[in-house]
C-alpha positions as MATLAB code, in Angstrom:
seq = 'MEGPDSGKVYTRLQRIAELAREAPDLSFTTLAHHIDVDFLVEAWERVRKDGAVGVDGRTAKEYVQNLRGNLEDLHERFKAGTYQAPPVRRAYIPKAGGKQRPIGIPTIEDKILQKAVAMVLEEIYEQDFRDCSYGFRPCRSAHQALDRLWTGLTEMRGGWVLDVDIKSFFDTIVHAHLRDFLDRRVRDGVLRRVIGKWLKAGVLEGGQWFRPEAGTPQGGVISPLLANIYLHEVLDTWYEQEVRPRLRGRSFLVRYADDFVIVCAREDDARRVMEVLPKRMARFGLALHPEKTRLVRFTRPVGKASRGGGGDPSGRQSFYLLGFTHYWGRSRYGNWVVKRKTARDRFTRALRTIARWCKEHRHFELREQHRTLCRKLRGHDAYFGITGNAPALQRLRHEVSKVWRKWLDRRGGKERMTWERFGQLLRRFPLPTARVVHSALRLQPSAAKP';
ca = [
     167.730  -57.196  -58.523;
     166.529  -58.866  -61.707;
     164.031  -57.097  -63.878;
     160.350  -58.030  -63.966;
     159.137  -61.069  -65.882;
     156.954  -59.010  -68.210;
     155.945  -62.081  -70.189;
     154.220  -63.698  -67.216;
     152.489  -60.460  -66.281;
     151.325  -59.967  -69.858;
     149.946  -63.527  -69.957;
     147.907  -62.936  -66.792;
     146.496  -59.709  -68.138;
     145.602  -61.388  -71.414;
     143.669  -64.098  -69.561;
     141.690  -61.457  -67.668;
     140.927  -59.602  -70.901;
     139.820  -62.764  -72.722;
     137.466  -63.761  -69.914;
     136.021  -60.240  -69.715;
     135.471  -60.208  -73.480;
     133.839  -63.654  -73.540;
     131.581  -62.910  -70.550;
     130.441  -59.256  -70.754;
     127.983  -59.722  -67.861;
     130.461  -61.459  -65.550;
     131.339  -59.840  -62.234;
     134.876  -60.864  -61.217;
     135.214  -62.096  -57.620;
     138.842  -63.281  -57.678;
     141.411  -60.881  -59.096;
     143.803  -59.980  -56.279;
     145.793  -63.222  -56.647;
     147.120  -61.926  -59.969;
     148.962  -59.143  -58.124;
     152.093  -60.713  -56.667;
     155.575  -59.285  -56.132;
     156.567  -59.754  -59.785;
     153.389  -57.933  -60.794;
     154.339  -55.057  -58.472;
     157.808  -54.966  -60.017;
     156.169  -54.517  -63.431;
     153.965  -51.785  -61.987;
     157.089  -50.097  -60.609;
     158.586  -50.105  -64.096;
     155.494  -48.392  -65.515;
     155.057  -45.525  -63.017;
     156.709  -42.143  -63.300;
     159.577  -41.787  -60.871;
     160.519  -38.152  -61.447;
     157.409  -36.570  -59.961;
     157.019  -34.675  -56.706;
     157.115  -36.650  -53.458;
     154.037  -37.487  -51.433;
     153.258  -36.853  -47.777;
     155.947  -39.291  -46.577;
     158.716  -37.412  -48.398;
     160.039  -40.672  -49.818;
     161.620  -40.464  -53.259;
     161.822  -43.152  -55.922;
     165.591  -43.070  -55.587;
     165.318  -44.007  -51.920;
     162.646  -46.651  -52.562;
     164.691  -48.471  -55.207;
     167.594  -49.008  -52.800;
     165.713  -52.006  -51.395;
     163.105  -52.433  -54.107;
     162.459  -56.162  -53.728;
     162.152  -55.950  -49.959;
     159.891  -52.901  -50.152;
     157.622  -54.552  -52.717;
     157.428  -57.784  -50.737;
     156.341  -55.781  -47.696;
     153.820  -53.824  -49.800;
     152.414  -57.056  -51.239;
     152.012  -58.599  -47.802;
     150.080  -55.593  -46.509;
     147.957  -55.499  -49.651;
     147.119  -59.206  -49.421;
     146.393  -59.085  -45.673;
     144.233  -55.976  -45.985;
     146.459  -53.984  -43.610;
     147.664  -51.508  -46.233;
     146.859  -47.981  -45.093;
     146.307  -45.534  -47.908;
     148.073  -42.268  -46.997;
     146.454  -38.919  -47.800;
     147.543  -37.235  -50.999;
     149.499  -34.015  -50.841;
     147.636  -31.225  -52.564;
     149.453  -28.933  -54.966;
     148.274  -26.488  -57.600;
     149.107  -26.009  -61.256;
     148.240  -22.884  -63.265;
     145.176  -22.801  -65.522;
     144.063  -20.362  -68.162;
     142.878  -17.006  -66.888;
     145.222  -16.977  -63.906;
     143.280  -19.702  -62.076;
     144.819  -22.780  -60.472;
     143.906  -26.458  -60.742;
     144.311  -28.624  -57.615;
     146.072  -31.963  -58.044;
     146.820  -34.738  -55.592;
     150.347  -36.109  -55.250;
     150.380  -39.695  -53.912;
     153.353  -41.395  -52.293;
     155.641  -43.548  -54.438;
     154.259  -46.694  -52.790;
     150.710  -45.575  -53.474;
     151.600  -44.993  -57.125;
     152.934  -48.540  -57.468;
     149.910  -50.229  -55.910;
     147.449  -47.986  -57.753;
     149.211  -48.808  -61.021;
     149.014  -52.539  -60.302;
     145.289  -52.384  -59.546;
     144.697  -50.163  -62.581;
     146.511  -52.665  -64.820;
     144.083  -55.403  -63.742;
     140.942  -53.271  -63.996;
     141.989  -51.854  -67.340;
     141.971  -55.294  -68.956;
     138.351  -55.772  -67.875;
     137.010  -52.353  -68.757;
     138.789  -52.091  -72.088;
     136.397  -54.805  -73.224;
     133.443  -52.640  -72.121;
     134.476  -49.082  -72.980;
     132.967  -47.650  -76.144;
     134.619  -46.288  -79.256;
     133.545  -42.719  -78.457;
     135.919  -42.632  -75.453;
     139.574  -41.699  -76.060;
     141.054  -40.344  -72.833;
     143.609  -42.251  -70.721;
     143.173  -45.491  -72.610;
     145.860  -47.719  -74.165;
     146.475  -47.171  -77.889;
     144.181  -44.116  -77.878;
     145.085  -40.451  -77.938;
     143.757  -36.923  -78.040;
     144.723  -36.719  -81.704;
     142.545  -39.722  -82.487;
     139.649  -37.942  -80.770;
     140.355  -34.818  -82.832;
     140.545  -36.889  -86.001;
     137.217  -38.600  -85.242;
     135.598  -35.214  -84.632;
     137.040  -33.725  -87.822;
     136.012  -36.751  -89.899;
     132.496  -36.795  -88.451;
     131.936  -33.092  -89.000;
     133.277  -33.298  -92.536;
     131.089  -36.267  -93.450;
     127.981  -34.620  -91.953;
     128.928  -31.239  -93.445;
     128.794  -29.840  -89.943;
     125.849  -29.812  -87.607;
     124.812  -28.578  -84.183;
     127.514  -29.055  -81.580;
     126.715  -29.418  -77.899;
     129.933  -28.096  -76.344;
     129.879  -29.421  -72.764;
     131.858  -28.596  -69.643;
     131.268  -30.648  -66.479;
     131.761  -28.461  -63.443;
     134.599  -29.745  -61.179;
     134.111  -33.294  -62.449;
     136.935  -35.031  -60.575;
     135.876  -33.371  -57.327;
     132.190  -34.309  -57.612;
     132.239  -38.023  -58.485;
     129.785  -39.608  -56.040;
     131.418  -42.549  -54.278;
     128.163  -44.466  -53.844;
     127.458  -44.375  -57.576;
     131.038  -45.335  -58.369;
     130.775  -48.349  -56.076;
     127.552  -49.383  -57.799;
     129.231  -49.154  -61.198;
     132.202  -51.199  -59.995;
     129.857  -53.856  -58.594;
     128.754  -54.710  -62.110;
     132.199  -55.993  -63.055;
     134.480  -56.177  -60.010;
     133.500  -57.751  -56.675;
     136.916  -58.917  -55.520;
     137.017  -57.977  -51.837;
     140.742  -57.183  -51.651;
     140.667  -54.858  -54.656;
     137.448  -53.183  -53.611;
     138.728  -52.524  -50.091;
     141.918  -50.879  -51.304;
     139.980  -48.749  -53.814;
     137.683  -47.684  -50.971;
     140.725  -46.728  -48.898;
     142.044  -44.518  -51.700;
     138.697  -42.774  -52.030;
     138.631  -42.117  -48.269;
     142.327  -41.298  -47.813;
     141.740  -37.565  -47.846;
     143.970  -34.646  -48.682;
     146.830  -32.973  -46.816;
     147.109  -29.267  -47.576;
     149.008  -26.684  -45.587;
     149.601  -29.184  -42.798;
     145.886  -29.888  -42.364;
     144.106  -33.115  -43.271;
     140.569  -33.251  -44.551;
     138.488  -35.887  -46.307;
     136.201  -34.818  -49.141;
     132.856  -36.581  -49.302;
     133.085  -36.995  -53.088;
     135.587  -37.043  -55.902;
     138.884  -38.683  -56.749;
     142.136  -36.730  -56.414;
     143.500  -35.478  -59.723;
     147.038  -36.791  -59.986;
     146.289  -40.236  -58.595;
     147.384  -43.058  -60.909;
     144.026  -44.829  -60.710;
     141.849  -41.697  -60.855;
     141.637  -41.460  -64.683;
     140.442  -45.064  -64.916;
     137.821  -44.567  -62.189;
     136.672  -41.403  -63.962;
     136.341  -43.309  -67.245;
     134.308  -46.027  -65.519;
     132.009  -43.346  -64.094;
     131.392  -41.540  -67.386;
     131.169  -44.814  -69.297;
     128.010  -45.550  -67.326;
     126.694  -42.012  -66.879;
     127.299  -40.748  -70.414;
     128.675  -43.152  -73.032;
     126.352  -46.115  -72.511;
     123.343  -43.877  -71.904;
     123.997  -41.944  -75.109;
     124.564  -45.048  -77.256;
     121.626  -47.058  -75.890;
     119.051  -44.449  -74.893;
     119.708  -41.199  -76.730;
     121.042  -41.831  -80.216;
     118.388  -44.434  -81.187;
     115.680  -41.842  -80.431;
     117.150  -39.050  -82.541;
     115.732  -38.289  -85.976;
     119.059  -37.478  -87.651;
     122.710  -38.500  -87.471;
     124.650  -37.867  -84.296;
     127.905  -38.855  -82.631;
     129.743  -38.358  -79.343;
     133.470  -37.741  -78.841;
     134.794  -37.848  -75.274;
     138.300  -37.419  -73.906;
     138.139  -37.921  -70.108;
     135.630  -35.283  -68.945;
     135.907  -33.179  -72.115;
     133.288  -34.084  -74.701;
     131.073  -32.814  -77.491;
     127.883  -34.240  -78.959;
     127.269  -33.440  -82.635;
     123.793  -33.638  -84.179;
     122.856  -33.114  -87.799;
     119.476  -31.627  -86.817;
     118.856  -28.655  -84.551;
     115.771  -30.204  -82.922;
     117.783  -33.309  -81.966;
     120.536  -31.157  -80.461;
     118.051  -29.169  -78.402;
     116.412  -32.348  -77.108;
     119.795  -33.675  -75.991;
     120.651  -30.333  -74.409;
     117.421  -30.472  -72.449;
     117.887  -33.975  -71.012;
     121.680  -33.951  -70.494;
     121.691  -31.749  -67.337;
     119.026  -33.986  -65.781;
     121.064  -37.085  -66.544;
     124.193  -35.551  -65.014;
     122.329  -34.305  -61.923;
     121.034  -37.818  -61.268;
     124.628  -38.880  -60.657;
     125.806  -35.822  -58.745;
     127.315  -33.945  -61.680;
     126.537  -30.451  -62.956;
     127.205  -28.702  -66.241;
     128.997  -25.385  -66.155;
     126.293  -22.828  -67.026;
     128.641  -20.443  -68.848;
     130.895  -22.937  -70.623;
     128.194  -25.331  -71.844;
     126.527  -24.112  -75.022;
     124.851  -25.191  -78.222;
     126.844  -24.089  -81.246;
     125.506  -23.813  -84.768;
     128.294  -25.397  -86.781;
     126.547  -26.089  -90.059;
     128.481  -25.904  -93.298;
     128.155  -22.538  -95.049;
     126.084  -22.570  -98.224;
     127.773  -22.058 -101.579;
     131.375  -21.947 -102.588;
     133.671  -19.691 -100.638;
     135.744  -17.092 -102.424;
     139.508  -17.104 -102.328;
     139.568  -13.720 -100.684;
     139.324  -12.964  -96.981;
     136.257  -12.569  -94.824;
     134.352  -14.824  -92.487;
     131.138  -16.744  -92.671;
     128.319  -14.154  -92.732;
     125.638  -16.617  -91.562;
     126.463  -16.411  -87.858;
     128.029  -19.830  -87.411;
     130.220  -20.127  -84.382;
     133.401  -21.911  -83.423;
     133.880  -24.216  -80.476;
     136.764  -25.429  -78.334;
     137.978  -28.970  -77.642;
     141.308  -30.408  -76.494;
     143.263  -27.192  -76.897;
     141.970  -26.324  -80.375;
     139.387  -23.947  -81.757;
     137.307  -25.660  -84.448;
     135.870  -23.416  -87.150;
     134.826  -23.278  -90.802;
     137.457  -21.900  -93.131;
     138.451  -21.918  -96.776;
     140.643  -24.510  -98.402;
     143.262  -23.545 -100.961;
     140.624  -24.246 -103.623;
     138.099  -21.917 -102.030;
     135.843  -24.612 -100.536;
     134.469  -24.585  -97.001;
     136.303  -27.062  -94.748;
     136.517  -27.736  -91.011;
     139.721  -26.222  -89.673;
     141.508  -26.302  -86.319;
     143.850  -23.768  -84.767;
     145.535  -23.441  -81.397;
     143.026  -22.064  -78.918;
     143.786  -18.545  -77.739;
     144.307  -19.483  -74.087;
     146.654  -22.337  -74.970;
     148.644  -20.095  -77.323;
     148.933  -17.427  -74.626;
     149.940  -19.975  -72.001;
     152.679  -21.424  -74.223;
     154.062  -17.985  -75.044;
     154.028  -16.860  -71.406;
     155.864  -20.001  -70.327;
     158.594  -19.433  -72.907;
     158.788  -15.708  -72.104;
     159.221  -16.511  -68.421;
     162.031  -18.921  -69.262;
     163.754  -16.330  -71.464;
     163.615  -13.805  -68.645;
     164.984  -16.180  -66.016;
     167.746  -17.559  -68.263;
     168.718  -14.468  -70.252;
     172.302  -14.670  -68.975;
     172.808  -18.228  -70.205;
     175.066  -18.761  -73.198;
     173.345  -18.210  -76.533;
     173.955  -21.773  -77.663;
     172.235  -23.162  -74.560;
     169.304  -20.739  -74.888;
     168.890  -21.670  -78.542;
     168.965  -25.399  -77.771;
     166.263  -25.068  -75.110;
     164.004  -22.827  -77.199;
     164.208  -25.278  -80.096;
     163.251  -28.107  -77.760;
     160.281  -26.141  -76.415;
     159.021  -25.270  -79.898;
     159.356  -28.853  -81.117;
     157.514  -30.008  -78.006;
     154.720  -27.552  -78.795;
     154.569  -28.879  -82.373;
     154.368  -32.454  -81.078;
     150.831  -31.707  -79.865;
     149.633  -28.663  -81.794;
     151.254  -29.561  -85.119;
     148.096  -30.740  -86.895;
     146.861  -30.181  -90.432;
     145.739  -26.588  -90.966;
     147.415  -25.191  -87.846;
     150.696  -24.130  -89.453;
     149.831  -20.384  -89.268;
     149.474  -20.572  -85.464;
     152.746  -22.504  -85.185;
     154.494  -19.865  -87.302;
     152.973  -17.036  -85.300;
     154.286  -18.606  -82.083;
     157.794  -18.604  -83.542;
     157.412  -14.938  -84.465;
     156.306  -14.077  -80.922;
     159.066  -16.211  -79.386;
     161.624  -14.338  -81.502;
     160.315  -11.051  -80.103;
     160.494  -12.115  -76.446;
     163.907  -13.714  -76.961;
     165.286  -10.469  -78.411;
     163.621   -8.485  -75.627;
     165.372  -10.387  -72.845;
     168.683  -10.603  -74.660;
     168.514   -6.826  -74.931;
     168.207   -6.665  -71.133;
     171.257   -8.773  -70.368;
     173.289   -5.632  -69.881;
     176.580   -4.787  -71.523;
     177.705   -2.192  -73.968;
     175.929   -3.392  -77.095;
     172.146   -3.367  -77.364;
     170.357   -6.252  -79.041;
     168.960   -4.277  -81.962;
     166.736   -5.982  -84.527;
     169.584   -5.857  -87.009;
     171.941   -7.580  -84.612;
     169.228  -10.039  -83.612;
     168.671  -10.904  -87.286;
     172.341  -11.815  -87.544;
     171.989  -13.951  -84.420;
     169.008  -15.810  -85.915;
     171.078  -16.660  -88.959;
     173.561  -18.339  -86.632;
     170.916  -19.848  -84.360;
     167.726  -20.265  -86.407;
     164.551  -21.389  -84.687;
     163.091  -24.639  -86.085;
     160.499  -24.271  -88.806;
     156.884  -25.089  -87.987;
     156.131  -28.756  -88.504;
     152.807  -30.541  -89.008;
     153.394  -33.696  -86.966;
     149.848  -35.060  -87.123;
     148.707  -34.986  -90.740;
     145.054  -35.685  -91.449;
     146.239  -37.733  -94.432;
     148.568  -39.917  -92.364;
     146.665  -40.362  -89.104;
     144.551  -43.509  -88.968;
     142.623  -44.620  -85.841;
     144.528  -47.899  -85.622;
     147.921  -46.324  -86.147;
     147.881  -43.444  -83.684;
     149.960  -43.955  -80.574;
     148.782  -43.479  -76.982;
];
């Protein structure tokens, strides 16, 4: 079949965005007519097709065999209101500390329709979302959030950081509140009914179906957008309109999905925010993790740091955000600067993943092992390769060399993989040098990619 007419789809989305921007108080009542078969074809092009299958067992490869016919049937059911949202299949992915995170795996058809609806809603809410929000938004990235945090802390010479963790956020979103938030901008009956069906579809786990009373399934295509809408109202707008104007000193918020920090220049401001934030969250069914939420003194150390070693003796702490530990360290000129390094749990997770691969593939040819290890290290650098983090990147390569030698030594055979022999091997198959991909000097908010 012919490809999608992306130009027409783009024009429709632009019209929605322009109207939403010109009328910030408008509640849209007619949106579903924008989603036709060509729109669904564009949505099909934008969804991932290599993921796990949903409860129906249908793969993208099977669906594409009669793509036009399948999408025409999907569109008819969507338009008539007879589309039945299937339950998501629950799976688990490993977290730090040996724990597991539940995710929902929708069917391929659900992914397409969720993507189409998300494309429409995104054009409206991108006109409303605030600059402090960076997660799951077009032309925004985690590295932009990190850059905003680093810039803000540097300009303020540090401050008091409210390091926040929302307990089981995606599982505790209250549907009634979410519907109220959606009412302010979207009242199209067709779209609202299908969103309601997704929220009520339930979960299939171990052959048993159950329907949670709250939350959106992690893994659903539309879930990140619904989560952003929820926290836009609960946190971002509240902070910008109600909290920050009442503070005595400078303050800013950086949020990436449900991960966020609030930085205050004054301790009394930070403590006031820390006192009211749990009450604000509780009003909308959310709770802060009592052990992971903390107030961190992150003020700039006094005086010029020496070139030698040693830490800050004044008791300032570090904090964690988006896979990095943020701390005060010394520049090459001996001045105190905000630095970032790979967080311990993320470093350990990366090393364990590579070690597991080395163990399972130790009998592969050396050239193939080398090619894969290089790809894994470059992939790690693509996220963690930021200014100041080169020592952690180099340390990972050192540890990877050790585990690679360890499992090559256990391949069997007459010759052991001694360190001398392994050194010769590394000269033939060197690991890639650590690379700072995201330089603080190069990264600009408008230039970073999503």
